[in-house]
PDB file of C-alpha atoms and ligand atoms in Angstrom:
ATOM      1  CA  MET A   1      -2.637  33.926  23.578  1.00 45.00           C
ATOM      2  CA  ASN A   2      -2.423  33.385  19.614  1.00 53.00           C
ATOM      3  CA  GLY A   3      -0.644  36.008  17.660  1.00 60.00           C
ATOM      4  CA  PRO A   4      -1.233  35.925  13.812  1.00 54.00           C
ATOM      5  CA  LEU A   5       1.860  33.702  13.009  1.00 57.00           C
ATOM      6  CA  ASP A   6       0.034  31.183  15.207  1.00 56.00           C
ATOM      7  CA  ASP A   7      -3.229  31.806  13.232  1.00 50.00           C
ATOM      8  CA  PHE A   8      -1.594  31.467   9.655  1.00 48.00           C
ATOM      9  CA  ARG A   9       0.462  28.191  10.770  1.00 53.00           C
ATOM     10  CA  GLU A  10      -3.357  26.842  11.986  1.00 52.00           C
ATOM     11  CA  ILE A  11      -4.663  27.719   8.579  1.00 49.00           C
ATOM     12  CA  LEU A  12      -2.040  26.212   6.788  1.00 51.00           C
ATOM     13  CA  ARG A  13      -2.167  22.888   8.833  1.00 54.00           C
ATOM     14  CA  LEU A  14      -6.082  22.867   8.131  1.00 53.00           C
ATOM     15  CA  THR A  15      -5.485  23.276   4.345  1.00 53.00           C
ATOM     16  CA  ARG A  16      -2.914  20.864   4.417  1.00 57.00           C
ATOM     17  CA  GLY A  17      -5.514  18.141   5.961  1.00 53.00           C
ATOM     18  CA  CYS A  18      -8.156  19.545   3.210  1.00 48.00           C
ATOM     19  CA  LEU A  19      -6.022  19.091   0.562  1.00 53.00           C
ATOM     20  CA  GLU A  20      -4.691  15.402   1.918  1.00 56.00           C
ATOM     21  CA  ARG A  21      -8.354  14.368   2.421  1.00 55.00           C
ATOM     22  CA  LEU A  22      -9.202  15.329  -1.074  1.00 55.00           C
ATOM     23  CA  ALA A  23      -6.484  13.543  -2.662  1.00 56.00           C
ATOM     24  CA  ALA A  24      -7.220  10.352  -0.670  1.00 58.00           C
ATOM     25  CA  ASP A  25     -10.519  10.657  -1.829  1.00 53.00           C
ATOM     26  CA  GLY A  26      -9.529  10.638  -5.288  1.00 54.00           C
ATOM     27  CA  ALA A  27      -8.800  14.105  -6.324  1.00 54.00           C
ATOM     28  CA  GLY A  28      -5.455  13.096  -6.597  1.00 50.00           C
ATOM     29  CA  ARG A  29      -6.480  11.555  -9.906  1.00 49.00           C
ATOM     30  CA  ILE A  30      -6.673  15.020 -11.403  1.00 50.00           C
ATOM     31  CA  PRO A  31      -5.064  14.202 -14.918  1.00 60.00           C
ATOM     32  CA  ARG A  32      -3.027  17.047 -14.616  1.00 64.00           C
ATOM     33  CA  ARG A  33      -1.407  16.361 -11.693  1.00 65.00           C
ATOM     34  CA  ALA A  34      -0.999  12.469 -12.873  1.00 67.00           C
ATOM     35  CA  ALA A  35       0.786  13.883 -16.302  1.00 74.00           C
ATOM     36  CA  ALA A  36       3.454  16.162 -14.177  1.00 70.00           C
ATOM     37  CA  LEU A  37       4.068  13.062 -12.326  1.00 68.00           C
ATOM     38  CA  ALA A  38       4.352  10.890 -15.185  1.00 71.00           C
ATOM     39  CA  ALA A  39       6.590  13.575 -16.741  1.00 72.00           C
ATOM     40  CA  ASP A  40       8.524  13.744 -13.869  1.00 73.00           C
ATOM     41  CA  ALA A  41       9.109   9.831 -13.412  1.00 73.00           C
ATOM     42  CA  ARG A  42      10.495   9.682 -17.400  1.00 72.00           C
ATOM     43  CA  ARG A  43      12.769  12.220 -16.178  1.00 70.00           C
ATOM     44  CA  ARG A  44      13.798  10.041 -13.561  1.00 76.00           C
ATOM     45  CA  ASP A  45      14.020   7.111 -16.448  1.00 80.00           C
ATOM     46  CA  ILE A  46      11.006   5.260 -14.126  1.00 86.00           C
ATOM     47  CA  PRO A  47       9.074   3.056 -16.930  1.00 95.00           C
ATOM     48  CA  SER A  48       5.541   3.880 -16.914  1.00 96.00           C
ATOM     49  CA  MET A  49       3.063   2.014 -14.965  1.00 97.00           C
ATOM     50  CA  GLU A  50       1.675   0.335 -17.994  1.00 98.00           C
ATOM     51  CA  GLU A  51       5.104  -0.873 -19.023  1.00 98.00           C
ATOM     52  CA  LEU A  52       5.675  -1.870 -15.518  1.00 98.00           C
ATOM     53  CA  ALA A  53       2.258  -4.042 -15.725  1.00 98.00           C
ATOM     54  CA  ARG A  54       3.479  -5.261 -19.079  1.00 98.00           C
ATOM     55  CA  ALA A  55       6.962  -6.201 -17.776  1.00 98.00           C
ATOM     56  CA  VAL A  56       5.033  -8.250 -14.609  1.00 98.00           C
ATOM     57  CA  SER A  57       2.386  -9.831 -17.016  1.00 98.00           C
ATOM     58  CA  ARG A  58       5.685 -11.166 -18.642  1.00 98.00           C
ATOM     59  CA  CYS A  59       7.707 -11.888 -15.837  1.00 98.00           C
ATOM     60  CA  ARG A  60       9.723 -14.902 -15.581  1.00 98.00           C
ATOM     61  CA  LYS A  61      12.282 -14.107 -13.375  1.00 98.00           C
ATOM     62  CA  CYS A  62      11.429 -16.673 -10.541  1.00 98.00           C
ATOM     63  CA  ALA A  63       9.724 -20.020 -10.672  1.00 98.00           C
ATOM     64  CA  LEU A  64       6.057 -18.682  -9.666  1.00 98.00           C
ATOM     65  CA  TRP A  65       5.283 -17.694 -13.417  1.00 98.00           C
ATOM     66  CA  GLU A  66       4.767 -21.781 -13.868  1.00 98.00           C
ATOM     67  CA  THR A  67       2.033 -21.801 -11.408  1.00 98.00           C
ATOM     68  CA  ARG A  68       0.312 -18.603 -11.709  1.00 98.00           C
ATOM     69  CA  SER A  69      -3.065 -18.274 -13.724  1.00 98.00           C
ATOM     70  CA  LYS A  70      -2.765 -14.180 -14.021  1.00 98.00           C
ATOM     71  CA  THR A  71      -0.084 -11.599 -12.388  1.00 98.00           C
ATOM     72  CA  VAL A  72      -1.459  -9.058  -9.855  1.00 98.00           C
ATOM     73  CA  PHE A  73       0.208  -5.914 -10.602  1.00 98.00           C
ATOM     74  CA  GLY A  74      -2.195  -3.561  -8.633  1.00 98.00           C
ATOM     75  CA  ALA A  75      -4.914  -1.554  -8.757  1.00 98.00           C
ATOM     76  CA  GLY A  76      -6.449   1.907  -7.651  1.00 98.00           C
ATOM     77  CA  ALA A  77      -5.532   5.976  -8.131  1.00 98.00           C
ATOM     78  CA  VAL A  78      -2.531   6.896  -9.687  1.00 97.00           C
ATOM     79  CA  PRO A  79      -0.894   9.027  -7.956  1.00 97.00           C
ATOM     80  CA  ALA A  80      -2.246   8.059  -4.340  1.00 98.00           C
ATOM     81  CA  ALA A  81      -1.576   9.672  -0.918  1.00 98.00           C
ATOM     82  CA  LEU A  82      -2.323   6.297   0.312  1.00 98.00           C
ATOM     83  CA  VAL A  83      -0.865   2.946  -0.810  1.00 98.00           C
ATOM     84  CA  LEU A  84      -1.727  -0.421   0.728  1.00 98.00           C
ATOM     85  CA  VAL A  85       0.882  -3.186   0.581  1.00 98.00           C
ATOM     86  CA  GLY A  86      -0.129  -6.666   0.942  1.00 98.00           C
ATOM     87  CA  GLU A  87       1.616  -9.788   0.738  1.00 98.00           C
ATOM     88  CA  ALA A  88       0.908 -11.760  -2.329  1.00 98.00           C
ATOM     89  CA  PRO A  89      -2.292 -12.828  -4.505  1.00 98.00           C
ATOM     90  CA  GLY A  90      -4.281 -15.601  -2.950  1.00 97.00           C
ATOM     91  CA  ALA A  91      -6.469 -18.021  -5.313  1.00 97.00           C
ATOM     92  CA  GLU A  92      -9.150 -15.623  -6.242  1.00 97.00           C
ATOM     93  CA  GLU A  93      -6.834 -12.722  -7.069  1.00 98.00           C
ATOM     94  CA  ASP A  94      -4.735 -15.158  -9.492  1.00 98.00           C
ATOM     95  CA  ARG A  95      -7.780 -15.971 -11.120  1.00 98.00           C
ATOM     96  CA  GLN A  96      -8.996 -12.618 -11.386  1.00 98.00           C
ATOM     97  CA  GLY A  97      -5.795 -10.628 -11.838  1.00 98.00           C
ATOM     98  CA  VAL A  98      -6.920  -7.763  -9.047  1.00 98.00           C
ATOM     99  CA  PRO A  99      -5.566  -7.606  -5.398  1.00 98.00           C
ATOM    100  CA  PHE A 100      -7.374  -8.202  -2.444  1.00 98.00           C
ATOM    101  CA  VAL A 101     -10.716  -9.707  -4.246  1.00 97.00           C
ATOM    102  CA  GLY A 102     -11.250 -12.451  -1.775  1.00 95.00           C
ATOM    103  CA  ARG A 103     -12.883 -12.665   1.515  1.00 96.00           C
ATOM    104  CA  ALA A 104      -9.923 -11.108   2.876  1.00 97.00           C
ATOM    105  CA  GLY A 105     -10.057  -8.528   0.315  1.00 98.00           C
ATOM    106  CA  ALA A 106     -13.983  -7.690   1.559  1.00 98.00           C
ATOM    107  CA  LEU A 107     -12.808  -6.882   4.840  1.00 98.00           C
ATOM    108  CA  LEU A 108     -10.083  -4.737   3.915  1.00 98.00           C
ATOM    109  CA  THR A 109     -12.676  -3.140   1.405  1.00 98.00           C
ATOM    110  CA  LYS A 110     -14.821  -2.763   4.829  1.00 98.00           C
ATOM    111  CA  MET A 111     -11.700  -1.434   7.045  1.00 98.00           C
ATOM    112  CA  LEU A 112     -11.116   1.446   4.075  1.00 98.00           C
ATOM    113  CA  ALA A 113     -14.481   2.461   4.489  1.00 98.00           C
ATOM    114  CA  ALA A 114     -14.602   2.849   8.180  1.00 98.00           C
ATOM    115  CA  ILE A 115     -11.928   5.581   7.695  1.00 98.00           C
ATOM    116  CA  GLY A 116     -13.988   7.150   4.951  1.00 98.00           C
ATOM    117  CA  LEU A 117     -11.924   5.623   1.843  1.00 98.00           C
ATOM    118  CA  ASP A 118     -12.941   4.006  -1.396  1.00 98.00           C
ATOM    119  CA  ARG A 119     -10.844   1.342  -2.651  1.00 97.00           C
ATOM    120  CA  ASP A 120     -10.594   3.821  -5.748  1.00 97.00           C
ATOM    121  CA  ALA A 121      -8.849   6.360  -4.033  1.00 98.00           C
ATOM    122  CA  VAL A 122      -6.276   4.448  -2.576  1.00 98.00           C
ATOM    123  CA  TYR A 123      -3.636   2.102  -4.364  1.00 98.00           C
ATOM    124  CA  ILE A 124      -3.678  -1.504  -3.441  1.00 98.00           C
ATOM    125  CA  THR A 125      -0.631  -4.078  -4.619  1.00 98.00           C
ATOM    126  CA  ASN A 126       1.712  -6.493  -3.112  1.00 98.00           C
ATOM    127  CA  ILE A 127       4.888  -7.639  -2.444  1.00 98.00           C
ATOM    128  CA  LEU A 128       4.586 -10.377  -4.697  1.00 98.00           C
ATOM    129  CA  LYS A 129       3.031  -9.968  -8.295  1.00 98.00           C
ATOM    130  CA  CYS A 130       2.386 -13.834  -8.364  1.00 98.00           C
ATOM    131  CA  ARG A 131       0.533 -16.396  -6.172  1.00 98.00           C
ATOM    132  CA  PRO A 132       2.524 -18.530  -4.576  1.00 98.00           C
ATOM    133  CA  PRO A 133       1.366 -22.207  -4.897  1.00 98.00           C
ATOM    134  CA  GLY A 134      -0.916 -23.160  -1.991  1.00 96.00           C
ATOM    135  CA  ASN A 135      -0.494 -19.481  -0.810  1.00 94.00           C
ATOM    136  CA  ARG A 136       3.178 -20.830   1.051  1.00 97.00           C
ATOM    137  CA  ASP A 137       5.147 -17.772   2.313  1.00 96.00           C
ATOM    138  CA  PRO A 138       6.913 -15.639  -0.132  1.00 97.00           C
ATOM    139  CA  ARG A 139      10.466 -17.002  -0.479  1.00 97.00           C
ATOM    140  CA  PRO A 140      13.514 -14.408  -0.278  1.00 97.00           C
ATOM    141  CA  GLU A 141      14.537 -14.481  -3.714  1.00 97.00           C
ATOM    142  CA  GLU A 142      10.891 -14.024  -4.982  1.00 98.00           C
ATOM    143  CA  VAL A 143      10.532 -11.062  -2.831  1.00 98.00           C
ATOM    144  CA  GLY A 144      14.143  -9.547  -4.141  1.00 97.00           C
ATOM    145  CA  HIS A 145      12.905 -10.271  -7.793  1.00 98.00           C
ATOM    146  CA  CYS A 146       9.686  -8.873  -7.543  1.00 98.00           C
ATOM    147  CA  GLU A 147      10.749  -5.637  -5.246  1.00 97.00           C
ATOM    148  CA  PRO A 148      12.101  -3.489  -8.219  1.00 97.00           C
ATOM    149  CA  TYR A 149       8.102  -3.356  -9.311  1.00 98.00           C
ATOM    150  CA  LEU A 150       6.867  -2.239  -6.348  1.00 98.00           C
ATOM    151  CA  LEU A 151       9.794   0.646  -6.233  1.00 97.00           C
ATOM    152  CA  GLY A 152       8.762   1.658 -10.003  1.00 97.00           C
ATOM    153  CA  GLN A 153       5.175   1.495  -8.950  1.00 98.00           C
ATOM    154  CA  LEU A 154       5.720   3.919  -5.772  1.00 98.00           C
ATOM    155  CA  GLY A 155       7.951   6.337  -8.065  1.00 96.00           C
ATOM    156  CA  HIS A 156       4.300   6.896 -10.238  1.00 96.00           C
ATOM    157  CA  LEU A 157       2.295   6.744  -7.051  1.00 97.00           C
ATOM    158  CA  ARG A 158       4.282   9.159  -4.730  1.00 97.00           C
ATOM    159  CA  PRO A 159       2.225   8.309  -1.732  1.00 98.00           C
ATOM    160  CA  ARG A 160       2.436  10.363   1.435  1.00 98.00           C
ATOM    161  CA  LEU A 161       1.753   6.989   3.694  1.00 98.00           C
ATOM    162  CA  ILE A 162       2.118   3.299   2.997  1.00 98.00           C
ATOM    163  CA  LEU A 163      -0.523   0.881   4.996  1.00 98.00           C
ATOM    164  CA  ALA A 164       1.804  -2.635   4.936  1.00 98.00           C
ATOM    165  CA  LEU A 165      -0.745  -5.287   5.428  1.00 98.00           C
ATOM    166  CA  GLY A 166       0.324  -8.104   7.592  1.00 98.00           C
ATOM    167  CA  ARG A 167       3.972  -9.496   8.926  1.00 97.00           C
ATOM    168  CA  HIS A 168       5.143 -10.478   5.644  1.00 97.00           C
ATOM    169  CA  ALA A 169       4.720  -6.984   3.860  1.00 98.00           C
ATOM    170  CA  ALA A 170       5.951  -5.093   6.745  1.00 98.00           C
ATOM    171  CA  GLN A 171       8.895  -7.066   7.691  1.00 98.00           C
ATOM    172  CA  THR A 172       9.932  -7.128   3.993  1.00 97.00           C
ATOM    173  CA  LEU A 173       9.356  -3.651   3.440  1.00 97.00           C
ATOM    174  CA  LEU A 174      11.485  -2.743   6.754  1.00 98.00           C
ATOM    175  CA  GLN A 175      13.998  -5.406   6.403  1.00 97.00           C
ATOM    176  CA  THR A 176      13.503  -6.836  10.095  1.00 98.00           C
ATOM    177  CA  THR A 177      12.486  -9.974  11.744  1.00 97.00           C
ATOM    178  CA  ARG A 178      10.772  -8.203  14.641  1.00 98.00           C
ATOM    179  CA  PRO A 179       6.918  -9.564  14.899  1.00 98.00           C
ATOM    180  CA  ILE A 180       3.999  -7.779  13.506  1.00 98.00           C
ATOM    181  CA  GLY A 181       2.762  -6.869  16.864  1.00 97.00           C
ATOM    182  CA  ALA A 182       5.971  -4.887  17.805  1.00 98.00           C
ATOM    183  CA  LEU A 183       5.813  -3.300  14.192  1.00 98.00           C
ATOM    184  CA  ARG A 184       1.971  -2.472  13.957  1.00 98.00           C
ATOM    185  CA  GLY A 185       0.532   0.927  14.642  1.00 98.00           C
ATOM    186  CA  ARG A 186       3.692   2.949  14.616  1.00 98.00           C
ATOM    187  CA  PHE A 187       5.243   5.244  11.733  1.00 98.00           C
ATOM    188  CA  HIS A 188       8.290   3.840  10.187  1.00 98.00           C
ATOM    189  CA  ASP A 189      10.789   4.838   6.928  1.00 97.00           C
ATOM    190  CA  TYR A 190      10.598   3.161   3.837  1.00 96.00           C
ATOM    191  CA  ARG A 191      13.139   4.496   1.220  1.00 94.00           C
ATOM    192  CA  GLY A 192      11.907   8.115   2.932  1.00 95.00           C
ATOM    193  CA  ILE A 193       8.283   7.161   2.688  1.00 97.00           C
ATOM    194  CA  LYS A 194       6.345   7.027   5.762  1.00 98.00           C
ATOM    195  CA  ILE A 195       5.003   3.457   6.581  1.00 98.00           C
ATOM    196  CA  ILE A 196       2.411   2.086   9.141  1.00 98.00           C
ATOM    197  CA  PRO A 197       1.976  -1.756   9.719  1.00 98.00           C
ATOM    198  CA  THR A 198      -1.083  -3.244  10.839  1.00 98.00           C
ATOM    199  CA  PHE A 199      -2.689  -6.487  10.842  1.00 98.00           C
ATOM    200  CA  HIS A 200      -3.605  -8.367   7.527  1.00 98.00           C
ATOM    201  CA  PRO A 201      -7.035  -8.786   6.766  1.00 98.00           C
ATOM    202  CA  ALA A 202      -6.793 -12.471   6.740  1.00 98.00           C
ATOM    203  CA  TYR A 203      -5.531 -12.860  10.335  1.00 98.00           C
ATOM    204  CA  LEU A 204      -8.106 -10.516  11.211  1.00 98.00           C
ATOM    205  CA  LEU A 205     -10.565 -12.980  10.018  1.00 98.00           C
ATOM    206  CA  ARG A 206      -9.074 -15.693  11.874  1.00 98.00           C
ATOM    207  CA  ASN A 207      -8.723 -13.673  14.909  1.00 98.00           C
ATOM    208  CA  PRO A 208     -11.351 -11.413  15.430  1.00 98.00           C
ATOM    209  CA  ASP A 209     -10.653 -10.074  18.727  1.00 98.00           C
ATOM    210  CA  GLU A 210      -7.446  -8.189  17.120  1.00 98.00           C
ATOM    211  CA  LYS A 211      -9.825  -5.929  15.193  1.00 98.00           C
ATOM    212  CA  ARG A 212      -9.761  -3.490  17.963  1.00 98.00           C
ATOM    213  CA  ARG A 213      -6.171  -3.003  17.529  1.00 98.00           C
ATOM    214  CA  ALA A 214      -6.366  -2.776  13.688  1.00 98.00           C
ATOM    215  CA  TRP A 215      -9.044  -0.183  14.010  1.00 98.00           C
ATOM    216  CA  GLU A 216      -6.472   2.039  16.454  1.00 98.00           C
ATOM    217  CA  ASP A 217      -3.857   1.592  13.520  1.00 98.00           C
ATOM    218  CA  LEU A 218      -7.009   2.757  10.653  1.00 98.00           C
ATOM    219  CA  LYS A 219      -7.691   6.051  12.716  1.00 98.00           C
ATOM    220  CA  LYS A 220      -3.790   6.897  12.731  1.00 98.00           C
ATOM    221  CA  VAL A 221      -3.786   6.403   9.032  1.00 98.00           C
ATOM    222  CA  ARG A 222      -6.931   8.687   8.978  1.00 98.00           C
ATOM    223  CA  ALA A 223      -5.043  11.398  11.278  1.00 98.00           C
ATOM    224  CA  PHE A 224      -2.022  11.125   9.372  1.00 98.00           C
ATOM    225  CA  LEU A 225      -3.883  11.943   5.910  1.00 98.00           C
ATOM    226  CA  ASP A 226      -5.862  14.481   7.482  1.00 97.00           C
ATOM    227  CA  GLY A 227      -2.475  16.093   8.372  1.00 94.00           C
ATOM    228  CA  ALA A 228      -3.045  15.720  12.162  1.00 76.00           C
ATOM    229  CA  ALA A 229      -0.579  13.168  12.556  1.00 68.00           C
TER     230      ALA A 229
HETATM  231  N1  URA B   1      -3.787 -11.348   0.511  1.00 72.27           N
HETATM  232  C1  URA B   1      -2.717 -10.675  -0.049  1.00 72.27           C
HETATM  233  O1  URA B   1      -2.020 -10.522   0.700  1.00 72.27           O
HETATM  234  N2  URA B   1      -2.804 -10.183  -1.246  1.00 72.27           N
HETATM  235  C2  URA B   1      -3.856 -10.052  -1.716  1.00 72.27           C
HETATM  236  O2  URA B   1      -4.225  -9.566  -3.089  1.00 72.27           O
HETATM  237  C3  URA B   1      -4.848 -11.066  -1.350  1.00 72.27           C
HETATM  238  C4  URA B   1      -4.759 -11.724  -0.157  1.00 72.27           C
END
């Protein structure tokens, strides 16, 4: 039988779920919260998002600056309960300077919509902020130079959960060589932030049968944001 304490716990759980859903749906952009987080980031000596974006746009720490058209910093809500991290910009992203705007991006938008999320309610970025020529795999030194930008972004975004898109994002963040099949669908830790890897939308375009397993992962994301996981 439920006592008053159990009822109170249940109310707290439901309230938390409601608040997380609001945050994931964009209420996290309430200016006062953003201002408070920006002040906190200043206290922790993290450059502002604008400063980080400017630093990325001028970055020449690796050779990718020579072949890029535009840097791709990231886009979406600041702060954000959910942050999506992909691998690196592709051709269309390099042209527009915005993450996930090509065919894979269109699928990603649909995947988010399937769990009731608008792109604007989350933050989307990549491990690398510049396109590797011919979409080759990111190199360790490129990842090493770029990761501080992601860490700076996360300092402002303060996500509850990171959705790592694909093998490269998952292996880079989790510092592992385990295959995506073993990493996906499970909650891991990235510097104190919960992270769940899933398949990259470009992979899902090539392997539509895997969409069923990606859907299982997305349901876990929704449940987590609802406070139920
Ligand atoms: N693939 C990625 O990993 N990131 C993008 O921004 C686009 C395609």
